[in-house]
Coordinates of C-alpha atoms and ligand atoms in Angstrom, one line a residue:
M18 CA 0.0 0.0 0.0
H19 CA 1.3 3.5 -0.9
K20 CA 1.5 5.9 2.0
K21 CA 1.0 9.7 2.2
S22 CA 4.1 11.8 2.2
E23 CA 4.6 14.2 5.2
Q24 CA 4.0 17.4 3.3
E25 CA 0.7 17.8 1.5
A26 CA -0.4 19.9 -1.4
Y27 CA -3.0 22.7 -1.3
W28 CA -5.0 20.8 -3.8
R29 CA -5.2 17.7 -1.6
L30 CA -6.0 19.6 1.6
T31 CA -8.8 21.8 0.2
A32 CA -11.0 19.2 -1.6
K33 CA -12.1 15.8 -0.3
L34 CA -13.1 13.1 -2.6
P35 CA -15.5 10.4 -1.3
D36 CA -13.8 7.1 -0.4
H37 CA -14.1 4.1 -2.7
P38 CA -13.9 0.6 -1.2
P39 CA -11.0 -1.7 -1.9
L40 CA -11.7 -4.4 -4.5
S41 CA -13.2 -7.3 -2.5
E42 CA -13.9 -9.9 -5.2
S43 CA -12.6 -11.2 -8.5
R44 CA -14.8 -10.3 -11.5
E45 CA -15.0 -9.4 -15.2
T46 CA -15.0 -6.0 -16.7
D47 CA -14.2 -4.6 -20.2
V48 CA -11.3 -2.3 -19.3
V49 CA -9.1 -2.1 -16.1
V50 CA -7.5 1.3 -15.5
V51 CA -4.6 1.2 -13.1
G52 CA -4.0 4.6 -11.5
G53 CA -6.4 7.3 -10.2
G54 CA -4.7 10.4 -11.6
I55 CA -5.9 12.7 -14.4
A56 CA -4.9 10.3 -17.2
G57 CA -6.6 7.2 -15.7
I58 CA -9.7 9.0 -14.5
T59 CA -10.2 10.9 -17.8
T60 CA -9.7 7.6 -19.7
A61 CA -12.4 6.0 -17.5
Y62 CA -14.7 8.9 -18.0
L63 CA -14.4 8.8 -21.8
L64 CA -14.9 5.1 -22.0
C65 CA -17.9 5.1 -19.6
Q66 CA -19.5 7.7 -21.9
K67 CA -19.4 5.1 -24.7
G68 CA -20.9 2.4 -22.6
V69 CA -17.7 0.5 -21.8
R70 CA -17.6 -1.3 -18.4
V71 CA -14.6 0.2 -16.7
T72 CA -13.0 -0.6 -13.3
V73 CA -10.4 1.8 -11.9
V74 CA -8.0 0.5 -9.3
E75 CA -5.7 2.9 -7.3
A76 CA -3.0 1.7 -4.9
S77 CA -3.6 4.6 -2.5
E78 CA -6.3 7.3 -2.9
I79 CA -7.7 8.9 -6.1
V80 CA -5.5 12.0 -6.9
S81 CA -2.9 11.1 -4.3
G82 CA -0.1 11.1 -6.8
T83 CA 1.3 13.7 -9.2
T84 CA -2.1 15.0 -10.2
G85 CA -2.7 16.1 -6.5
H86 CA 0.8 17.8 -6.4
T87 CA 0.9 19.6 -9.7
T88 CA 1.2 23.3 -10.6
A89 CA -2.3 22.7 -12.2
K90 CA -1.5 24.6 -15.4
I91 CA -3.4 23.5 -18.5
T92 CA -1.3 24.7 -21.4
A93 CA 0.3 23.6 -24.6
Q94 CA 3.4 25.8 -23.9
H95 CA 5.4 23.2 -21.7
G96 CA 8.5 25.5 -21.3
A97 CA 10.6 26.1 -24.4
I98 CA 10.0 22.9 -26.2
Y99 CA 8.9 23.6 -29.8
D100 CA 12.3 24.3 -31.3
E101 CA 13.5 21.0 -30.0
L102 CA 10.4 19.1 -31.2
L103 CA 10.8 20.7 -34.6
H104 CA 14.3 19.3 -34.9
H105 CA 13.4 15.8 -33.7
F106 CA 9.9 15.3 -35.2
G107 CA 9.7 17.8 -38.1
L108 CA 7.0 20.2 -38.8
E109 CA 4.2 17.6 -38.8
G110 CA 5.2 16.0 -35.5
A111 CA 5.7 19.3 -33.6
R112 CA 2.5 20.7 -35.0
S113 CA 0.6 17.6 -34.1
F114 CA 1.9 17.8 -30.5
Y115 CA 0.8 21.4 -30.2
E116 CA -2.7 20.6 -31.7
K117 CA -3.3 17.6 -29.5
N118 CA -2.4 19.6 -26.4
Q119 CA -4.5 22.5 -27.5
Q120 CA -7.4 20.1 -28.1
A121 CA -7.0 18.8 -24.6
I122 CA -7.3 22.3 -23.2
D123 CA -10.4 23.0 -25.3
W124 CA -11.9 19.7 -24.2
I125 CA -11.4 20.6 -20.5
R126 CA -12.7 24.1 -21.0
N127 CA -15.8 22.9 -22.8
T128 CA -16.5 20.1 -20.4
V129 CA -16.1 22.3 -17.3
S130 CA -18.4 24.9 -18.9
Q131 CA -21.1 22.5 -20.1
K132 CA -21.2 20.5 -16.9
Q133 CA -20.7 23.5 -14.7
W134 CA -18.1 21.7 -12.6
E135 CA -16.9 24.0 -9.8
C136 CA -13.1 23.6 -10.1
D137 CA -11.8 27.3 -10.1
F138 CA -11.2 27.0 -13.9
E139 CA -9.7 30.2 -15.2
T140 CA -8.5 31.2 -18.7
Q141 CA -4.9 32.6 -18.4
D142 CA -2.1 33.4 -20.7
A143 CA 1.0 31.3 -20.4
W144 CA 4.4 33.1 -20.4
I145 CA 7.9 31.8 -20.9
Y146 CA 10.7 34.3 -20.2
A147 CA 14.4 34.6 -20.6
D148 CA 16.5 36.2 -17.9
S149 CA 20.1 35.8 -19.3
E150 CA 22.2 35.9 -22.5
A151 CA 22.0 32.1 -22.9
T152 CA 18.2 31.9 -22.5
I153 CA 17.4 34.8 -24.7
Q154 CA 19.0 32.9 -27.6
Q155 CA 16.8 29.9 -26.7
L156 CA 13.8 32.2 -26.5
E157 CA 14.5 33.5 -30.0
K158 CA 14.7 30.0 -31.4
E159 CA 11.5 29.2 -29.7
Q160 CA 9.8 32.2 -31.3
H161 CA 11.1 31.1 -34.7
A162 CA 9.5 27.7 -34.0
Y163 CA 6.2 29.3 -33.1
D164 CA 6.3 31.2 -36.4
K165 CA 7.0 28.0 -38.4
L166 CA 4.3 26.1 -36.6
D167 CA 1.7 28.8 -36.7
I168 CA 1.4 28.9 -33.0
P169 CA -0.4 32.1 -31.9
Y170 CA 1.7 34.2 -29.5
K171 CA 2.6 37.7 -28.3
H172 CA 6.0 39.0 -27.4
A173 CA 6.8 41.0 -24.2
S174 CA 10.0 42.7 -23.2
K175 CA 9.3 42.7 -19.4
L176 CA 7.3 40.9 -16.7
P177 CA 4.7 42.6 -14.5
F178 CA 6.9 42.2 -11.5
D179 CA 10.5 43.0 -10.5
I180 CA 12.2 40.1 -12.2
H181 CA 14.9 40.7 -14.8
C182 CA 13.5 39.7 -18.2
D183 CA 15.3 39.8 -21.6
G184 CA 12.1 38.8 -23.4
A185 CA 9.0 36.7 -23.1
L186 CA 6.7 34.7 -25.3
I187 CA 3.1 34.6 -24.4
M188 CA 0.7 31.8 -25.5
P189 CA -2.8 33.2 -25.1
N190 CA -6.0 31.5 -23.9
Q191 CA -4.4 28.7 -21.8
A192 CA -5.8 27.8 -18.4
Q193 CA -5.5 26.7 -14.8
F194 CA -7.8 25.0 -12.3
H195 CA -8.1 23.2 -9.0
P196 CA -7.2 19.6 -10.1
T197 CA -8.8 17.8 -7.2
R198 CA -12.2 19.5 -7.5
Y199 CA -12.1 18.8 -11.3
I200 CA -11.3 15.1 -10.8
S201 CA -13.9 14.9 -8.0
A202 CA -16.7 16.1 -10.4
M203 CA -15.5 13.7 -13.1
V204 CA -15.4 10.8 -10.6
E205 CA -19.0 11.5 -9.6
E206 CA -20.1 11.2 -13.2
I207 CA -18.1 8.0 -13.7
V208 CA -20.0 6.4 -10.8
E209 CA -23.3 7.7 -12.2
M210 CA -22.5 6.0 -15.5
G211 CA -21.8 2.7 -13.8
G212 CA -18.0 2.8 -13.6
K213 CA -16.3 1.2 -10.6
L214 CA -13.5 2.7 -8.6
H215 CA -11.4 0.9 -5.9
E216 CA -8.9 2.7 -3.7
Q217 CA -6.2 0.9 -1.6
T218 CA -6.2 -1.7 -4.3
K219 CA -2.7 -2.3 -5.6
A220 CA -2.3 -4.0 -9.0
V221 CA 0.8 -6.2 -8.9
D222 CA 0.8 -8.3 -12.1
I223 CA -0.8 -8.7 -15.5
Q224 CA -1.2 -12.0 -17.4
E225 CA -2.2 -11.9 -21.0
G226 CA -4.0 -14.8 -22.7
Q227 CA -7.1 -14.6 -24.8
E228 CA -8.4 -12.4 -21.9
I229 CA -6.2 -10.3 -19.7
Q230 CA -6.0 -10.9 -16.0
V231 CA -4.9 -8.1 -13.6
T232 CA -3.9 -9.4 -10.2
M233 CA -4.1 -7.3 -7.0
E234 CA -1.9 -7.5 -4.0
N235 CA -4.9 -8.8 -2.0
G236 CA -5.2 -11.7 -4.5
H237 CA -8.4 -10.6 -6.3
V238 CA -8.2 -10.7 -10.1
L239 CA -9.9 -8.5 -12.7
T240 CA -10.5 -10.2 -16.1
C241 CA -10.7 -7.8 -19.0
Q242 CA -10.0 -7.1 -22.7
H243 CA -7.8 -4.0 -22.2
V244 CA -5.6 -2.7 -19.4
V245 CA -4.6 1.0 -19.1
V246 CA -1.5 1.4 -17.0
A247 CA -1.7 5.0 -15.8
S248 CA 0.1 4.5 -12.5
H249 CA 2.6 7.4 -13.1
F250 CA 5.7 5.1 -13.3
P251 CA 4.2 1.9 -15.0
F252 CA 3.8 -0.7 -12.3
Y253 CA 4.1 -3.4 -15.0
D254 CA 7.0 -3.1 -17.5
G255 CA 5.8 -5.6 -20.2
M256 CA 9.5 -5.7 -21.5
G257 CA 9.2 -2.0 -22.3
L258 CA 12.3 -1.1 -20.3
Y259 CA 10.7 2.0 -18.8
F260 CA 13.2 2.3 -16.0
A261 CA 15.9 2.8 -18.6
K262 CA 14.1 5.3 -20.7
M263 CA 12.7 7.7 -18.2
K264 CA 14.4 10.1 -15.8
P265 CA 12.8 10.9 -12.5
E266 CA 13.0 14.5 -11.2
R267 CA 11.7 16.2 -8.1
S268 CA 10.6 19.8 -7.9
Y269 CA 9.1 22.1 -5.2
L270 CA 6.0 24.2 -4.8
M271 CA 4.9 26.8 -2.3
A272 CA 1.5 28.5 -2.0
G273 CA 0.3 31.4 0.1
H274 CA -2.1 34.4 0.1
W275 CA -1.3 37.2 -2.4
K276 CA -2.2 40.6 -1.0
E277 CA -1.1 42.7 -4.0
K278 CA -2.9 43.3 -7.3
D279 CA -3.1 40.0 -9.3
P280 CA -1.4 40.7 -12.7
G281 CA -2.8 37.5 -14.2
G282 CA -0.8 35.1 -16.3
M283 CA 1.2 31.9 -15.6
Y284 CA 5.0 32.5 -15.8
I285 CA 7.9 30.1 -16.1
S286 CA 11.6 30.9 -16.7
I287 CA 13.5 28.8 -19.3
D288 CA 16.7 28.5 -17.2
Q289 CA 17.9 25.3 -15.5
T290 CA 16.7 26.3 -12.1
V291 CA 13.1 27.0 -13.4
R292 CA 11.0 29.6 -11.6
S293 CA 7.2 29.0 -12.0
I294 CA 4.9 31.8 -10.8
R295 CA 1.1 32.0 -11.0
F296 CA -1.9 33.3 -9.1
F297 CA -5.0 31.4 -8.3
S298 CA -8.3 31.4 -6.3
M299 CA -7.3 30.5 -2.7
D300 CA -9.8 30.2 0.1
G301 CA -12.0 32.9 -1.4
S302 CA -9.2 35.4 -2.1
R303 CA -6.1 35.3 -4.4
G304 CA -3.1 33.1 -3.8
I305 CA 0.3 32.9 -5.3
L306 CA 2.1 29.7 -6.2
V307 CA 5.9 29.7 -6.7
G308 CA 7.7 26.6 -7.8
G309 CA 10.9 25.3 -9.3
E310 CA 14.3 23.9 -8.2
P311 CA 14.1 20.6 -10.2
H312 CA 16.7 18.0 -9.5
S313 CA 17.2 14.3 -10.1
T314 CA 15.4 12.2 -7.4
G315 CA 17.7 11.1 -4.6
Q316 CA 20.5 13.5 -5.6
G317 CA 21.6 17.0 -4.9
E318 CA 21.0 19.3 -1.9
P319 CA 18.9 18.5 1.1
T320 CA 15.3 19.2 0.1
D321 CA 14.8 22.0 2.7
H322 CA 17.4 24.0 0.8
H323 CA 15.1 24.1 -2.2
F324 CA 12.2 25.6 -0.3
D325 CA 14.6 28.2 1.3
V326 CA 15.8 29.2 -2.2
L327 CA 12.2 29.6 -3.4
Q328 CA 11.3 31.6 -0.3
K329 CA 14.3 33.9 -0.9
F330 CA 13.5 34.3 -4.6
T331 CA 10.0 35.3 -3.7
S332 CA 11.0 37.9 -1.1
T333 CA 13.6 39.4 -3.4
H334 CA 11.4 39.7 -6.5
L335 CA 7.8 39.6 -5.5
G336 CA 7.6 40.8 -1.9
K337 CA 6.8 39.2 1.4
V338 CA 4.6 36.1 1.1
D339 CA 3.6 33.9 4.0
F340 CA 3.6 30.5 2.4
T341 CA 1.2 28.3 4.3
Y342 CA 1.5 25.3 2.0
R343 CA 4.6 23.6 0.6
W344 CA 5.0 20.4 -1.2
S345 CA 7.0 18.6 -3.8
S346 CA 6.3 16.5 -6.8
Q347 CA 7.9 13.8 -8.9
D348 CA 7.9 13.8 -12.6
Y349 CA 9.3 11.6 -15.3
T350 CA 10.9 12.8 -18.5
T351 CA 11.3 10.5 -21.5
L352 CA 14.3 10.3 -23.9
D353 CA 12.9 12.8 -26.4
K354 CA 10.6 14.7 -24.1
L355 CA 7.4 13.3 -25.7
P356 CA 5.2 11.2 -23.4
Y357 CA 4.8 7.4 -23.9
I358 CA 1.2 6.8 -24.9
G359 CA 0.1 3.5 -26.5
A360 CA 0.9 -0.2 -26.3
I361 CA 3.2 -0.8 -23.4
S362 CA 5.4 -2.8 -25.8
N363 CA 5.0 -4.4 -29.2
R364 CA 4.3 -7.8 -27.5
H365 CA 1.3 -6.5 -25.6
P366 CA -1.0 -4.4 -27.9
R367 CA -3.9 -4.6 -25.4
I368 CA -1.9 -3.3 -22.5
L369 CA -1.8 0.4 -22.9
V370 CA 0.4 2.9 -21.0
A371 CA 0.3 6.6 -20.4
T372 CA 3.4 8.1 -18.7
G373 CA 6.4 10.5 -19.0
F374 CA 4.4 13.8 -19.0
R375 CA 7.5 15.7 -17.8
K376 CA 5.8 18.4 -15.7
W377 CA 2.8 18.9 -17.9
G378 CA 0.5 16.1 -16.8
M379 CA -2.8 18.1 -16.7
T380 CA -2.7 18.7 -20.4
Q381 CA -0.7 15.7 -21.6
G382 CA -2.7 13.3 -19.2
T383 CA -5.9 14.6 -20.8
M384 CA -4.4 14.2 -24.3
A385 CA -3.3 10.6 -23.4
A386 CA -6.8 9.7 -22.1
H387 CA -8.3 10.7 -25.5
L388 CA -5.6 8.8 -27.5
I389 CA -6.0 5.7 -25.4
S390 CA -9.8 5.6 -25.3
E391 CA -9.8 6.1 -29.1
R392 CA -7.5 3.2 -29.4
I393 CA -9.7 1.0 -27.3
L394 CA -12.8 2.1 -29.2
G395 CA -11.0 1.5 -32.5
T396 CA -11.2 5.1 -33.6
S397 CA -7.5 6.0 -33.5
T398 CA -5.8 8.3 -36.0
P399 CA -2.2 7.8 -37.3
S400 CA -1.1 10.9 -35.4
S401 CA -1.2 8.8 -32.2
D402 CA 2.0 6.9 -33.5
L403 CA 4.0 10.0 -32.5
F404 CA 3.7 8.9 -28.9
D405 CA 4.3 5.2 -29.4
P406 CA 6.3 4.0 -26.4
S407 CA 8.3 1.6 -28.8
R408 CA 9.5 4.4 -31.0
F409 CA 13.2 4.1 -30.0
H410 CA 14.2 0.8 -31.7
A411 CA 16.9 2.3 -33.8
D412 CA 17.5 5.5 -31.8
P413 CA 21.0 5.8 -30.3
A414 CA 19.5 7.9 -27.6
L415 CA 18.3 4.7 -26.0
K416 CA 21.8 3.3 -25.7
K417 CA 22.9 6.6 -24.2
V418 CA 20.3 6.4 -21.5
I419 CA 20.9 2.8 -20.7
S420 CA 24.6 3.7 -20.3
I421 CA 23.7 6.6 -18.0
N422 CA 21.6 4.3 -15.9
S423 CA 24.4 1.7 -15.6
D424 CA 26.8 4.5 -14.4
V425 CA 24.3 5.6 -11.8
V426 CA 23.8 2.0 -10.6
K427 CA 27.6 1.4 -10.4
H428 CA 28.1 4.6 -8.5
F429 CA 25.5 3.9 -5.9
V430 CA 26.2 0.2 -5.4
K431 CA 29.8 1.3 -4.8
S432 CA 28.7 3.8 -2.2
K433 CA 27.0 1.0 -0.3
L434 CA 30.4 -0.5 0.4
E435 CA 31.6 2.7 2.2
I436 CA 30.9 2.5 5.9
P437 CA 29.5 5.8 7.2
V438 CA 31.4 7.7 9.9
I439 CA 28.3 8.5 11.9
T440 CA 27.0 5.8 14.3
L441 CA 23.4 5.1 15.2
K442 CA 24.2 6.5 18.7
Q443 CA 25.4 9.8 17.2
L444 CA 22.3 10.3 15.0
P445 CA 20.4 13.3 16.4
L446 CA 16.7 13.2 17.3
G447 CA 14.5 14.0 14.3
A448 CA 17.3 13.1 11.8
G449 CA 17.8 10.4 9.3
A450 CA 21.1 9.2 7.7
H451 CA 23.2 6.3 6.5
V452 CA 24.8 5.1 9.8
N453 CA 27.3 2.6 11.0
W454 CA 25.6 0.0 13.1
N455 CA 27.8 -2.8 14.4
G456 CA 30.1 -2.2 11.4
Q457 CA 27.3 -2.5 8.9
Q458 CA 25.8 0.3 6.8
I459 CA 22.1 0.8 7.5
G460 CA 19.6 3.6 6.9
A461 CA 18.1 5.0 10.1
Y462 CA 15.7 7.7 11.2
K463 CA 15.5 8.6 14.9
D464 CA 12.2 10.3 15.8
E465 CA 11.8 13.0 18.4
S466 CA 11.2 10.4 21.2
G467 CA 14.4 8.5 20.3
N468 CA 12.6 5.6 18.5
V469 CA 14.7 4.2 15.7
H470 CA 13.3 3.1 12.3
A471 CA 16.0 1.3 10.4
V472 CA 16.1 -0.1 6.9
D473 CA 18.4 -1.9 4.5
T474 CA 19.3 0.9 2.1
T475 CA 19.4 -1.4 -0.9
C476 CA 16.6 -0.3 -3.3
T477 CA 14.3 -3.3 -4.0
H478 CA 14.0 -2.3 -7.7
L479 CA 17.6 -2.9 -9.0
G480 CA 19.8 -2.6 -6.0
C481 CA 21.0 1.0 -5.9
S482 CA 21.6 2.6 -2.5
V483 CA 18.7 4.9 -1.4
N484 CA 19.4 8.4 0.0
W485 CA 17.8 10.2 2.9
N486 CA 15.4 13.0 2.0
S487 CA 15.4 15.3 5.1
S488 CA 12.5 17.4 4.1
E489 CA 10.0 14.7 3.3
K490 CA 11.5 12.1 5.6
S491 CA 11.8 9.5 3.0
W492 CA 14.4 7.3 1.4
D493 CA 14.8 8.2 -2.3
C494 CA 16.5 6.1 -4.9
P495 CA 18.8 8.1 -7.3
C496 CA 18.6 5.5 -10.0
H497 CA 15.0 5.4 -11.2
G498 CA 13.1 7.4 -8.6
S499 CA 11.6 4.8 -6.2
R500 CA 10.8 6.4 -2.8
F501 CA 10.2 4.8 0.6
T502 CA 8.9 5.9 4.0
I503 CA 11.0 5.7 7.2
K504 CA 9.5 2.2 7.7
G505 CA 10.5 1.2 4.1
E506 CA 7.0 1.3 2.7
I507 CA 6.7 2.3 -1.0
L508 CA 5.8 5.9 -1.7
E509 CA 6.6 5.8 -5.5
G510 CA 7.6 3.1 -8.0
P511 CA 9.1 1.5 -9.9
A512 CA 10.0 -0.7 -6.9
M513 CA 7.3 -3.2 -6.1
K514 CA 8.6 -4.4 -2.7
P515 CA 9.3 -2.4 0.5
L516 CA 12.8 -1.9 1.9
E517 CA 13.8 -4.5 4.3
V518 CA 13.3 -3.4 7.9
I519 CA 16.3 -3.8 10.2
K520 CA 15.5 -4.5 13.9
T521 CA 18.0 -2.6 16.0
D522 CA 16.1 -3.6 19.2
G523 CA 17.4 -0.6 21.2
C524 CA 21.0 -1.5 20.4
E525 CA 22.8 1.6 19.1
G526 CA 25.8 -0.3 17.9
Ligands
LIG860 FE1 15.7 1.4 -9.7 FE2 16.0 2.1 -7.2 S1 17.3 0.8 -8.4 S2 14.5 2.7 -8.5

């Protein structure tokens, strides 16, 4: 069972979805959707509208994953991406990516309006801005790509606040919303249409014969014709080698009340540190959301540092904000930055996957739901091949990423052999670290009362050594992004087994 992280997002704390019971029997259905985020729930919604029998299973709670921890922007802008897409996929591919995302925005806008879902939906312009010599060149290339692709835009030379700006590109008529309220309204309709949802129901295996069987951790089996794996990192690999072709990153978000005039717009810098700023409806007034500081999972500075940097950035450039919410999020980037949407591998055409949305899951997840439901309904168009997860057969980039992954594995397995200098006895209250316990390296967290929670730091996915995340009090794997609680329970995949618990029995070594 997946557990909640210690820090929770504004979206999760300000909307409550009804509980859905765990699966308590084996049965037949047409389609099993694994994962209760925006991609899975929207797929279920679209299929239920066509009379398909759908069962959604979620290992934790609906919207407990990345959908509940997003910046909640609905946009086709996705940072400065179109120049790169133009080079990799040509005019047709890059244009198709833009159109599919724009269609997803329009679909959300129309659905919310027609159904009158109360989810704080607002139309906003999306801005990318350059703040240095290096990024202005990137911005110019991006503008050139917009011209070639006929993407509507405006240019600006400054931002409406005190941040250095060498130029900005504005994509008009994009949007933002409250993702949990949006999903809550959608789930209500799924239930009305006869769809079934089961929380605390972890899928652990898929067997494909004439029919497909999805087995849950509690032993119950769903028999179906199609499976949609929308579990963020695919819980089932199907020989698709997803761990080797996606890179996990964590990033940070803070939200608080905004007392100044709201200038409107959603802003993101195109430098490596990434600063994302936007304003939103917060508890009946306006709020500000500031995010950024992406880094590879399990690597880099202690996580508190990233919040400190964002706080300092805000007070320097935007004024004093009392951030009452802060949280982090994990996202996966694919080799070519396009998501993987389609058959999980060529061997399994009825097992479909939707993953690798980078940080743009609200739009790409909705786009994925349309492409996958069309495929199941037999109404796909050839443009969906652009996102085929098996598109890298002859691409040298795949070799590169496998080699990067091997280096990471070697490095961290090696680090396991180094005995830490700090002993369990020396570990302060409220802290976690790799410690020396009786000459052996273990991972330990000592709570404020002095109770020790110790684990074997060998990641149960492929054996890398997990690192302590001081802000979220978790053990994070630097290789493929698995995360574990202080008790070793899984927070994020691809690991399917918890870390081994070590009983120290009061002995501090
Ligand atoms: Fe792959 Fe840890 S070794 S996630």
